[in-house]
Coordinates of C-alpha atoms in Angstrom, one line a residue:
M17 CA 0.0 0.0 0.0
E18 CA 1.2 3.5 -0.8
S19 CA 2.8 5.2 2.2
T20 CA 0.9 8.0 3.8
K21 CA 2.6 11.3 4.7
A22 CA 1.3 14.8 5.6
T23 CA 3.0 18.0 6.4
L24 CA 1.6 20.6 8.8
S25 CA 2.9 24.1 8.6
A26 CA 1.9 27.4 10.2
K27 CA 1.2 30.5 8.0
R28 CA 0.6 34.1 9.0
T29 CA -0.9 35.0 5.6
P30 CA -4.4 33.6 5.0
P31 CA -5.3 31.7 1.9
P32 CA -7.0 33.7 -0.9
G33 CA -10.7 34.4 -0.3
S34 CA -10.6 33.5 3.4
N35 CA -12.1 35.6 6.1
P36 CA -10.1 35.3 9.3
V37 CA -11.8 36.1 12.6
D38 CA -8.7 36.2 14.9
P39 CA -5.7 38.0 13.6
N40 CA -3.5 36.3 16.2
G41 CA -4.4 32.8 15.1
L42 CA -2.4 30.4 12.9
F43 CA -3.4 29.4 9.5
I44 CA -2.6 25.7 8.9
A45 CA -1.9 24.2 5.5
L46 CA -2.3 20.4 5.2
G47 CA -1.2 18.9 2.0
P48 CA -0.5 17.5 -0.4
L49 CA -1.9 14.4 1.2
S50 CA -2.3 10.9 -0.2
V51 CA -4.8 9.0 1.9
P52 CA -5.3 5.3 1.3
H53 CA -8.5 3.9 2.9
A54 CA -8.6 3.7 6.7
T55 CA -4.9 4.7 7.1
P56 CA -4.2 7.7 9.3
P57 CA -1.7 10.3 8.1
T58 CA 1.5 10.9 9.9
L59 CA 1.6 14.5 11.0
G60 CA 4.7 16.6 11.0
T61 CA 6.1 18.7 13.7
K62 CA 2.8 20.2 14.8
T63 CA 1.3 17.2 16.4
S64 CA 1.0 19.0 19.8
Y65 CA -1.5 21.5 18.3
R66 CA -5.2 21.1 17.9
G67 CA -7.6 23.5 16.4
R68 CA -10.9 24.1 14.7
W69 CA -10.6 23.7 10.9
I70 CA -12.8 25.8 8.7
L71 CA -13.2 25.0 5.0
L72 CA -15.9 27.0 3.3
H73 CA -19.0 26.2 5.4
Q74 CA -17.6 23.0 6.9
Q75 CA -16.1 22.9 10.4
F76 CA -14.2 20.0 11.8
I77 CA -11.4 19.0 14.2
D78 CA -8.0 17.8 13.0
R79 CA -7.7 15.1 15.6
R80 CA -8.7 12.6 13.0
P81 CA -7.7 14.0 9.6
W82 CA -8.0 10.7 7.8
E83 CA -11.7 10.7 8.6
L84 CA -12.3 14.1 7.1
P85 CA -14.4 14.5 3.9
L86 CA -11.9 14.6 1.1
V87 CA -11.6 17.8 -1.0
N88 CA -10.4 16.9 -4.4
S89 CA -8.2 19.6 -5.9
G90 CA -6.0 17.2 -7.8
E91 CA -6.2 14.0 -9.7
D92 CA -8.2 11.0 -8.5
T93 CA -5.9 8.1 -8.2
G94 CA -8.5 5.5 -7.3
S95 CA -7.4 4.2 -3.9
S96 CA -6.4 7.7 -2.7
V97 CA -7.0 11.3 -3.5
S98 CA -4.4 14.1 -3.5
F99 CA -5.7 17.3 -2.1
T100 CA -4.9 20.4 -0.1
I101 CA -6.8 21.7 3.0
Y102 CA -6.4 25.3 4.2
G103 CA -7.9 25.7 7.7
Y104 CA -8.0 28.4 10.2
C105 CA -6.8 27.5 13.7
T106 CA -8.6 29.7 16.3
H107 CA -7.8 27.7 19.4
V108 CA -4.4 26.2 20.0
S109 CA -4.2 23.9 23.0
P110 CA -2.0 21.0 24.2
A111 CA -3.0 17.6 22.8
P112 CA -4.6 15.0 25.1
S113 CA -2.3 12.4 26.5
R114 CA -3.8 9.7 24.1
T115 CA -6.3 9.3 21.4
M116 CA -9.8 10.5 22.5
H117 CA -12.6 8.1 23.1
P118 CA -14.5 7.5 19.8
A119 CA -17.8 8.7 21.3
L120 CA -16.4 12.1 22.1
S121 CA -15.9 15.2 19.9
V122 CA -15.1 18.8 20.6
S123 CA -17.1 20.4 17.8
H124 CA -20.1 19.8 15.7
E125 CA -21.2 21.2 12.3
L126 CA -24.3 23.2 11.9
P127 CA -27.0 21.6 9.7
F128 CA -26.8 22.4 6.0
D129 CA -30.2 24.0 6.1
F130 CA -29.6 26.1 9.3
C131 CA -31.6 29.3 9.3
P132 CA -29.8 32.2 11.1
G133 CA -31.8 33.4 14.1
T134 CA -33.6 30.2 14.8
F135 CA -32.2 29.9 18.3
D136 CA -31.8 33.6 19.1
W137 CA -34.9 33.5 21.3
I138 CA -33.3 31.1 23.7
F139 CA -30.1 33.3 24.0
D140 CA -32.4 36.2 24.9
L141 CA -34.0 34.5 27.8
E142 CA -33.1 35.8 31.3
E143 CA -32.1 32.3 32.3
F144 CA -29.3 32.2 29.8
E145 CA -28.0 35.6 30.7
H146 CA -28.1 34.8 34.4
W147 CA -26.2 31.6 33.8
I148 CA -23.4 33.5 32.1
D149 CA -23.3 36.0 35.0
K150 CA -20.3 35.3 37.2
V151 CA -22.4 35.5 40.3
H152 CA -24.4 32.4 39.5
S153 CA -23.0 28.9 39.9
W154 CA -25.8 26.6 38.8
Q155 CA -25.9 24.3 35.8
L156 CA -28.1 25.3 32.8
R157 CA -29.8 22.2 31.5
C158 CA -31.5 22.6 28.1
V159 CA -34.1 19.9 27.7
G160 CA -36.0 18.8 24.6
P161 CA -37.4 15.7 23.0
P162 CA -35.8 14.0 19.9
G163 CA -35.4 16.5 17.1
S164 CA -35.8 19.6 19.2
G165 CA -32.4 21.0 18.1
K166 CA -30.3 20.4 21.1
T167 CA -27.0 19.7 19.2
T168 CA -27.5 22.8 17.0
L169 CA -28.2 24.8 20.1
S170 CA -24.9 23.5 21.7
A171 CA -22.9 24.4 18.6
L172 CA -24.4 27.9 18.6
A173 CA -23.9 28.4 22.3
L174 CA -20.2 27.3 21.9
A175 CA -19.7 29.8 19.1
R176 CA -21.3 32.6 21.1
L177 CA -19.3 31.9 24.2
R178 CA -16.0 31.8 22.4
E179 CA -16.8 35.0 20.6
R180 CA -17.7 36.7 23.8
F181 CA -15.0 35.4 26.1
R182 CA -11.6 35.8 24.4
G183 CA -9.4 36.9 27.2
Q184 CA -6.3 35.1 28.4
K185 CA -7.9 34.1 31.6
E186 CA -11.2 33.1 29.9
A187 CA -11.8 29.7 28.3
V188 CA -14.6 27.7 26.8
A189 CA -14.6 23.9 26.4
A190 CA -17.1 21.7 24.5
I191 CA -17.9 18.0 24.5
F192 CA -20.3 16.4 22.0
L193 CA -21.3 12.8 22.6
L194 CA -21.5 11.1 19.2
D195 CA -22.5 7.6 20.3
D196 CA -24.0 5.7 23.2
V197 CA -21.6 4.7 25.9
N198 CA -22.0 2.8 29.1
Y199 CA -20.2 4.8 31.8
S200 CA -19.7 1.9 34.2
H201 CA -18.2 -0.3 31.5
E202 CA -16.0 2.4 29.9
G203 CA -13.1 3.0 32.3
R204 CA -11.4 5.4 29.9
F205 CA -14.5 7.4 29.0
C206 CA -14.5 9.8 32.0
E207 CA -10.7 10.2 31.8
D208 CA -10.8 11.1 28.1
L209 CA -13.6 13.5 28.7
L210 CA -11.8 15.3 31.5
D211 CA -8.5 15.2 29.6
S212 CA -10.2 17.0 26.7
V213 CA -11.8 19.6 28.9
Y214 CA -8.4 20.4 30.5
C215 CA -6.7 20.8 27.1
Q216 CA -9.5 23.1 25.9
L217 CA -9.4 25.2 29.0
S218 CA -5.7 25.5 28.7
S219 CA -5.8 26.9 25.1
R220 CA -4.9 30.5 26.2
Q221 CA -2.7 29.7 29.1
P222 CA -0.6 32.9 29.7
H223 CA 2.2 31.0 31.6
P224 CA 3.3 27.7 30.0
E225 CA 4.9 26.6 33.3
D226 CA 2.1 27.4 35.7
L227 CA 1.0 25.0 38.5
A228 CA -1.8 23.4 36.5
T229 CA 0.7 22.6 33.7
S230 CA 3.0 20.9 36.3
F231 CA 0.1 18.8 37.7
Y232 CA -0.9 17.9 34.1
A233 CA 2.6 16.8 33.3
T234 CA 2.6 14.6 36.3
Y235 CA -0.6 13.0 35.2
R236 CA 0.7 12.4 31.6
D237 CA 3.9 10.9 33.0
A238 CA 1.9 8.5 35.1
R239 CA -0.4 7.7 32.2
E240 CA 2.5 6.9 29.9
H241 CA 4.2 4.6 32.4
G242 CA 1.0 2.6 32.7
K243 CA 0.1 3.5 36.2
Q244 CA -3.5 2.8 37.3
N245 CA -5.9 5.1 39.1
V246 CA -4.5 8.3 37.7
L247 CA -7.8 10.1 37.5
H248 CA -7.2 12.0 40.7
L249 CA -4.1 13.5 39.1
L250 CA -6.1 14.8 36.2
R251 CA -8.8 16.2 38.6
K252 CA -6.0 18.0 40.5
A253 CA -4.7 19.6 37.2
L254 CA -8.3 20.6 36.3
A255 CA -8.8 22.2 39.8
A256 CA -5.6 24.2 39.4
R257 CA -6.5 25.4 35.9
L258 CA -10.0 26.5 37.1
A259 CA -8.4 28.4 40.0
I260 CA -6.2 30.3 37.5
L261 CA -9.0 31.1 35.1
E262 CA -11.4 34.0 35.8
R263 CA -14.2 32.6 33.6
A264 CA -14.5 29.0 32.4
F265 CA -17.4 27.4 30.5
L266 CA -18.3 23.9 29.4
V267 CA -20.9 23.0 26.8
L268 CA -21.8 19.3 27.1
D269 CA -24.2 18.0 24.4
D270 CA -26.5 15.0 24.6
I271 CA -25.6 13.7 28.0
D272 CA -28.3 11.0 27.7
R273 CA -26.0 9.1 25.4
C274 CA -24.0 8.2 28.5
Y275 CA -25.9 5.4 30.1
E276 CA -25.7 5.3 33.9
S277 CA -24.7 8.9 33.9
S278 CA -24.9 9.5 37.6
A279 CA -21.1 9.1 37.9
L280 CA -20.6 11.6 35.1
E281 CA -23.1 14.0 36.8
A282 CA -21.0 13.7 40.0
E283 CA -17.9 14.7 38.0
L284 CA -19.7 17.7 36.6
S285 CA -20.9 18.7 40.1
R286 CA -17.3 18.7 41.3
L287 CA -16.2 20.9 38.4
Q288 CA -19.2 23.2 39.0
E289 CA -18.2 23.7 42.6
L290 CA -14.7 24.7 41.4
G291 CA -16.3 27.5 39.3
L292 CA -16.9 25.8 35.9
K293 CA -20.1 27.1 34.4
I294 CA -21.8 24.1 32.6
L295 CA -24.5 24.0 29.9
V296 CA -25.9 20.5 29.3
T297 CA -28.4 19.4 26.7
S298 CA -30.6 16.4 27.5
R299 CA -33.9 14.7 26.6
V300 CA -34.8 14.3 30.3
P301 CA -35.5 17.1 32.7
L302 CA -34.1 16.9 36.3
N303 CA -36.5 19.2 38.1
T304 CA -40.0 18.3 36.8
S305 CA -40.9 17.1 40.3
V306 CA -39.8 20.2 42.3
L307 CA -42.2 22.9 43.5
E308 CA -42.6 26.0 41.5
Y309 CA -40.9 29.1 43.0
R310 CA -43.0 32.3 43.5
C311 CA -41.8 35.6 44.8
D312 CA -42.9 36.4 48.4
T313 CA -42.1 40.2 48.3
G314 CA -45.7 41.1 47.6
V315 CA -44.9 43.5 44.7
H316 CA -46.4 41.2 42.1
G317 CA -49.8 40.9 43.6
K318 CA -51.6 39.7 46.7
E319 CA -53.2 36.6 45.4
E320 CA -51.1 33.5 44.5
W321 CA -52.4 33.3 41.0
E322 CA -51.2 36.8 40.3
V323 CA -47.6 36.0 41.2
P324 CA -45.7 34.6 38.2
C325 CA -43.4 31.6 38.6
C326 CA -39.7 32.4 38.6
K327 CA -36.9 30.1 37.7
V328 CA -34.0 32.4 38.8
C329 CA -34.7 33.3 42.4
W330 CA -33.2 33.6 45.9
W331 CA -34.1 31.9 49.2
C332 CA -33.5 33.1 52.7
S333 CA -31.4 30.3 54.3
K334 CA -31.9 31.9 57.8
C335 CA -35.6 31.7 58.1
K336 CA -35.9 29.0 55.4
Y337 CA -39.1 30.5 54.1
D338 CA -39.1 33.6 51.9
I339 CA -38.4 33.4 48.1
I340 CA -37.3 36.5 46.3
C341 CA -37.2 36.6 42.5
H342 CA -34.0 37.9 40.8
G343 CA -35.7 41.1 39.7
C344 CA -36.8 42.0 43.2
K345 CA -33.4 41.2 44.6
E346 CA -31.8 43.5 42.0
A347 CA -34.3 46.2 43.1
G348 CA -33.1 45.9 46.7
H349 CA -35.8 43.8 48.3
V350 CA -34.7 41.6 51.3
C351 CA -36.4 38.9 53.3
K352 CA -39.5 40.2 55.0
S353 CA -38.9 38.1 58.1
C354 CA -35.1 38.6 58.6
G355 CA -34.5 41.9 56.8
K356 CA -30.9 42.6 55.9
E357 CA -29.7 39.9 58.3
G358 CA -31.1 37.3 56.0
L359 CA -28.7 35.2 54.0
L360 CA -30.0 34.9 50.4
V361 CA -28.9 31.8 48.4
E362 CA -30.1 30.2 45.3
P363 CA -32.1 27.1 46.2
Y364 CA -31.1 24.9 43.3
E365 CA -28.0 23.5 41.6
K366 CA -29.6 23.1 38.1
I367 CA -32.2 24.9 36.1
D368 CA -34.1 23.2 33.3
L369 CA -34.8 25.2 30.2
M370 CA -37.3 23.6 27.8
I371 CA -36.5 23.7 24.1
S372 CA -39.6 24.4 22.1
I373 CA -39.3 26.6 19.0
P374 CA -41.9 29.4 19.1
D375 CA -44.4 29.3 16.2
P376 CA -43.2 32.6 14.6
V377 CA -39.6 31.4 14.6
L378 CA -40.6 28.0 13.2
Y379 CA -42.6 29.7 10.6
S380 CA -39.5 31.6 9.5
F381 CA -37.5 28.4 9.4
V382 CA -40.0 26.5 7.3
S383 CA -40.4 29.4 4.9
F384 CA -36.6 29.7 4.6
S385 CA -36.2 26.0 3.9
L386 CA -39.0 25.9 1.3
E387 CA -37.8 28.9 -0.7
S388 CA -34.2 27.8 -0.5
V389 CA -35.2 24.7 -2.5
H390 CA -38.3 25.7 -4.6
G391 CA -37.5 29.4 -5.2
D392 CA -39.6 32.5 -4.5
L393 CA -43.0 31.4 -3.1
N394 CA -44.0 34.9 -2.0
L395 CA -43.2 34.1 1.6
Q396 CA -41.0 37.2 2.0
T397 CA -38.0 35.3 3.4
P398 CA -35.3 38.0 4.1
G399 CA -31.6 37.8 3.1
Q400 CA -31.8 34.9 0.6
N401 CA -30.4 34.4 -2.9
L402 CA -33.3 32.3 -4.1
P403 CA -32.9 29.6 -6.7
P404 CA -35.0 29.5 -9.9
I405 CA -38.6 28.4 -9.2
S406 CA -38.9 24.6 -9.2
P407 CA -41.8 22.7 -10.9
L408 CA -43.4 22.0 -7.5
G409 CA -42.8 25.7 -6.5
S410 CA -44.6 26.8 -9.7
L411 CA -47.6 24.6 -8.7
I412 CA -47.6 25.9 -5.1
R413 CA -47.6 29.5 -6.4
K414 CA -50.6 28.9 -8.6
H415 CA -52.7 26.9 -6.2
A416 CA -55.4 28.5 -4.0
G417 CA -55.1 31.9 -5.6
G418 CA -51.4 32.2 -4.8
T419 CA -51.9 31.7 -1.0
Y420 CA -51.1 28.0 -0.8
A421 CA -47.5 28.5 0.3
E422 CA -48.6 30.3 3.4
I423 CA -51.3 27.7 4.1
L424 CA -48.7 25.0 3.7
V425 CA -46.2 26.6 6.0
N426 CA -48.9 27.1 8.7
M427 CA -49.9 23.5 8.3
M428 CA -46.3 22.2 8.9
V429 CA -45.8 24.6 11.8
D430 CA -48.9 23.3 13.4
R431 CA -47.9 19.6 13.0
A432 CA -44.3 20.2 14.1
E433 CA -45.5 21.4 17.5
G434 CA -42.3 23.4 18.2
N435 CA -40.0 20.6 17.2
I436 CA -37.5 21.7 14.5
G437 CA -36.4 18.1 13.7
F438 CA -40.0 17.1 13.0
A439 CA -40.4 20.2 10.8
R440 CA -37.4 19.0 8.8
L441 CA -39.1 15.6 8.3
L442 CA -42.2 17.3 6.9
L443 CA -40.1 19.5 4.7
E444 CA -38.4 16.4 3.2
L445 CA -41.8 14.9 2.4
V446 CA -42.7 18.1 0.6
H447 CA -39.4 18.2 -1.3
E448 CA -40.0 14.6 -2.5
S449 CA -43.5 15.4 -3.8
C450 CA -44.4 16.1 -7.4
S451 CA -47.9 17.4 -7.1
I452 CA -50.2 19.3 -4.7
E453 CA -52.0 16.1 -4.0
E454 CA -48.8 14.4 -2.9
V455 CA -48.0 17.3 -0.7
E456 CA -51.4 17.1 0.9
D457 CA -51.1 13.4 1.5
S458 CA -47.6 13.8 2.9
I459 CA -48.5 16.5 5.5
R460 CA -52.0 15.5 6.4
G461 CA -51.5 11.7 6.0
A462 CA -53.4 9.4 3.7
G463 CA -56.4 8.2 5.8
D464 CA -54.9 7.3 9.2
R465 CA -51.5 6.3 7.9
I466 CA -48.3 7.8 9.0
P467 CA -45.7 8.6 6.3
K468 CA -42.9 6.0 6.2
R469 CA -40.1 8.5 6.7
I470 CA -41.7 9.5 10.0
L471 CA -42.2 5.8 10.9
D472 CA -38.6 5.1 10.4
Y473 CA -37.7 8.1 12.7
F474 CA -39.9 6.7 15.5
D475 CA -38.6 3.2 15.0
A476 CA -35.1 4.5 15.5
G477 CA -36.1 6.1 18.8
I478 CA -37.7 2.8 20.0
G479 CA -34.6 1.0 18.9
K480 CA -32.5 3.0 21.2
I481 CA -34.6 1.9 24.1
Q482 CA -34.3 -1.7 23.0
E483 CA -30.5 -1.5 22.9
R484 CA -30.2 -0.7 26.6
P485 CA -28.0 -3.3 28.3
V486 CA -30.1 -3.6 31.5
K487 CA -33.3 -5.5 31.0
A488 CA -35.2 -3.7 33.8
E489 CA -34.5 -0.3 32.2
R490 CA -35.4 -1.6 28.7
D491 CA -38.7 -3.1 29.8
L492 CA -39.6 0.0 31.8
G493 CA -39.1 2.2 28.8
L494 CA -41.3 0.1 26.4
K495 CA -44.0 -0.5 29.0
A496 CA -44.2 3.1 30.1
I497 CA -44.7 4.2 26.5
S498 CA -47.3 1.5 25.8
V499 CA -49.2 2.5 28.9
A500 CA -49.0 6.3 28.8
A501 CA -49.6 6.8 25.1
T502 CA -52.5 4.4 24.5
C503 CA -55.4 6.5 26.0
E504 CA -57.8 7.0 23.1
E505 CA -59.9 9.6 24.8
C506 CA -57.5 12.2 26.1
C507 CA -54.1 11.1 24.7
Y508 CA -52.4 11.3 28.1
K509 CA -52.5 9.7 31.5
T510 CA -51.5 11.0 34.9
F511 CA -48.3 9.8 36.5
D512 CA -50.3 8.0 39.2
E513 CA -52.3 6.1 36.6
V514 CA -49.1 5.1 34.7
K515 CA -47.4 4.0 37.9
Q516 CA -50.4 2.0 39.0
E517 CA -50.8 0.2 35.7
L518 CA -47.1 -0.6 35.4
G519 CA -47.1 -2.1 38.8
E520 CA -50.2 -4.1 38.4
G521 CA -49.3 -5.4 34.9
T522 CA -45.9 -6.5 35.9
R523 CA -47.1 -8.2 39.1
K524 CA -49.9 -10.1 37.5
A525 CA -47.8 -11.2 34.6
G526 CA -45.2 -12.6 37.0
A527 CA -42.6 -10.8 35.0
D528 CA -39.2 -9.5 36.1
H529 CA -39.2 -6.4 38.2
L530 CA -38.9 -3.1 36.4
A531 CA -36.5 -0.3 37.2
P532 CA -37.8 1.6 40.2
I533 CA -40.3 4.4 39.6
R534 CA -40.3 7.1 42.3
V535 CA -41.1 10.4 40.4
V536 CA -42.4 11.3 37.0
D537 CA -38.8 12.0 35.9
D538 CA -38.2 8.2 36.0
V539 CA -40.9 7.6 33.5
I540 CA -39.7 10.3 31.1
R541 CA -36.1 9.1 31.5
A542 CA -37.1 5.5 30.8
A543 CA -38.9 6.6 27.6
N544 CA -35.8 8.4 26.4
G545 CA -37.7 11.7 25.9
L546 CA -40.5 10.2 23.8
L547 CA -42.9 11.0 26.7
V548 CA -43.1 14.4 28.2
Q549 CA -44.8 15.9 31.3
M550 CA -47.6 18.3 30.5
E551 CA -48.2 21.5 32.4
G552 CA -50.5 21.1 35.4
E553 CA -50.6 19.9 39.0
D554 CA -51.8 16.4 38.2
R555 CA -48.5 15.5 36.5
R556 CA -49.9 14.3 33.2
V557 CA -47.6 12.2 31.0
A558 CA -48.2 12.3 27.2
P559 CA -46.4 11.4 23.9
Y560 CA -44.0 14.2 22.8
N561 CA -45.8 14.5 19.5
T562 CA -49.3 13.9 18.2
Y563 CA -47.9 11.6 15.4
F564 CA -46.0 9.6 18.0
G565 CA -49.3 9.1 19.9
I566 CA -50.9 7.7 16.8
Y567 CA -47.8 5.6 16.1
V568 CA -48.2 3.9 19.5
R569 CA -52.0 3.6 19.7
Q570 CA -52.3 2.1 16.2
N571 CA -49.6 -0.5 16.8
Y572 CA -47.0 0.5 14.2
N573 CA -44.1 -0.9 16.2
T574 CA -43.8 -4.6 17.0
A575 CA -42.2 -4.2 20.4
L576 CA -44.8 -1.7 21.6
F577 CA -47.6 -3.7 20.2
W578 CA -46.5 -6.7 22.1
E579 CA -46.1 -4.8 25.4
H580 CA -49.5 -3.2 24.9
T581 CA -51.2 -6.5 24.1
L582 CA -49.7 -8.2 27.2
M583 CA -50.7 -5.3 29.5
K584 CA -54.2 -5.3 28.0
A585 CA -54.5 -9.1 28.4
H586 CA -53.6 -8.9 32.1
H587 CA -56.1 -6.1 32.6
E588 CA -58.8 -8.1 30.9
R589 CA -58.0 -11.1 33.0
S590 CA -58.2 -9.0 36.1
N591 CA -61.7 -7.7 35.2
S592 CA -63.1 -11.0 34.0
R593 CA -62.5 -13.2 37.0
T594 CA -65.2 -15.8 37.7
H595 CA -68.0 -14.3 39.7
E596 CA -70.7 -16.3 41.3
F597 CA -74.2 -15.0 41.4
A598 CA -75.5 -14.7 44.9
G599 CA -77.2 -18.0 45.9
M600 CA -77.2 -19.4 42.4
G601 CA -73.8 -20.9 41.9
K602 CA -73.7 -19.7 38.2
T603 CA -70.7 -18.3 36.4
N604 CA -70.4 -15.1 34.4
T605 CA -68.4 -16.2 31.3
L606 CA -68.7 -12.9 29.3
G607 CA -65.3 -11.6 30.6
A608 CA -63.7 -15.0 30.0
G609 CA -64.9 -15.0 26.4
K610 CA -63.2 -11.6 25.8
L611 CA -60.0 -12.9 27.4
L612 CA -60.0 -15.9 25.1
K613 CA -60.2 -13.6 22.1
V614 CA -57.2 -11.6 23.4
R615 CA -55.2 -14.8 24.0
K616 CA -55.9 -16.0 20.5
H617 CA -54.8 -12.6 19.2
I618 CA -51.5 -12.8 21.2
K619 CA -50.9 -16.4 20.1
A620 CA -51.5 -15.6 16.4
V621 CA -49.1 -12.6 16.4
S622 CA -46.5 -14.5 18.4
K623 CA -46.5 -17.4 16.0
L624 CA -46.4 -15.1 13.0
L625 CA -43.5 -13.1 14.4
K626 CA -41.5 -16.3 15.1
K627 CA -42.0 -17.9 11.7
K628 CA -42.0 -14.8 9.4
K629 CA -38.8 -12.8 9.7
D630 CA -39.7 -10.7 6.6
K631 CA -41.8 -7.8 7.7
A632 CA -43.7 -7.8 4.5
N633 CA -45.3 -11.1 5.5
L634 CA -47.0 -9.4 8.4
K635 CA -49.8 -8.3 6.1
E636 CA -51.0 -11.9 6.1
Y637 CA -52.4 -11.3 9.5
T638 CA -55.1 -8.7 8.7
G639 CA -55.9 -8.1 12.3
F640 CA -52.5 -6.9 13.0
K641 CA -52.2 -3.2 12.1
L642 CA -48.5 -3.4 11.4
S643 CA -49.6 -4.2 7.8
R644 CA -50.3 -0.5 7.3
R645 CA -46.7 0.1 8.4
I646 CA -45.6 -2.0 5.4
T647 CA -48.2 -1.4 2.7
G648 CA -48.8 2.3 3.2
A649 CA -48.9 4.7 0.3
F650 CA -45.7 6.4 1.5
G651 CA -43.5 3.3 1.1

């Protein structure tokens, strides 16, 4: 195989056409590079530097250059491609002591269809500004279901923080989890994560030989000599680095990918106590079960319903009673009971911030995406160089007196329910259509069928739950969804109802015990964000999206269908026990007849699933609604 070589050189003069953002940074030229398949290049003298590479609109990290998308500026030689990459290195930091864990990355590209301003609303919230404030030490946890834009939000927050905090004693680190990882079975995962955080926080170290650098050198030496239990040395170096820095931030994306993340949460809490300000994105909220905070100063109104809830607030630790919102504290209000002697502290370590795109913002995003593909549809999208009108775009402009584009956008916004990922799925269905009729069927659904692209999306979410290594957690996730999302009348159930049905169904089935359920958070966590808690005091649990509720209730997924059928069978058996009429000794067999039908239903499906591996054969059993999943018009 052809040898692989690469040279890495620093340049002060940017390549033609580039737009540098940091005049003190280094431009890096990589090339020419001949890359045979799966063979890493050998870097030159600059292996101790890492940075963010920018090529046109693509951003990536040079820690794995052989995995980068190839840019062909030379001749294609078949097994390898000769090319040159010019990148802009904005952050130079020491390299980690070994190759980073494959599930970790320090950057993430923005989506190709990203619409500027989509997440500005979240950066304008007082919670985000208070989190940045040096006074506050709590963790900001941005929570959203699948497709809500958590990773995009993390990438944008990282860019904003790095643009805002550029001093020598200010640093911003980022970790993006790219794959699922079991924390308890991955000894090197935590070490690699902390190692990367240290290196990023040291990117602007003013004194190369400071105390933190000395501690880190001790850690690296121990690591290279194969010593065990060196994590405490790395923690010591991190603590020293945070003591030197005046402002330090960490953006951690998709923490749910770390299974059994309690140990990781403990590491984050330690760093938080040392002054690291942490932003985490997650599918699961931590504080859904806590009481709502309301200001006790009396300036908002006398009645409780007049006082708005406040997330950022202060609590008098002396009398342990009064709550003061941040606005009142800034205005000079003190505890009514203790006066100026009261000690005000924040009564929480984390604040949940729900990610749900406002309808006007989502309207702008959908309009932007439609016109960027189909041309000018009279949606008045600002700042775009629109392409020529497409054939479908021409039909949209002519339909309904020229107002159909606006009708279509409103329809997609309504069905997306604040979820930008779901809006993208609907946009893809529109882009694939060739007529107005196909557009209508794609968005509204043909009959009661769900488009196949959306089904595949839901299947992937259920698949993640099925891949969990612990059976008790896996079963709880599937059963919780099958119970909470199958109410035909109201499309939700209270947490107490869900907990009761799960307990009864498991006990009567004689099945293995499920993972413990203490609070509503446990149900949402088990469902991996596919269930959400609705607003209200009765703690209602519901599917995160209307389509997902239909997906569960109409048995589009085999695993959920099986769980729902078993739970239903045990419920029927509970309600159809033999009852004797008083003094007659006769038996009521009506319930038993219903139970027999359910048992036959289960037996037929079980036999079919065992013998027929090809999903298309499921249509042989007409009573099983999965046939619609296979034979739908959207296949």
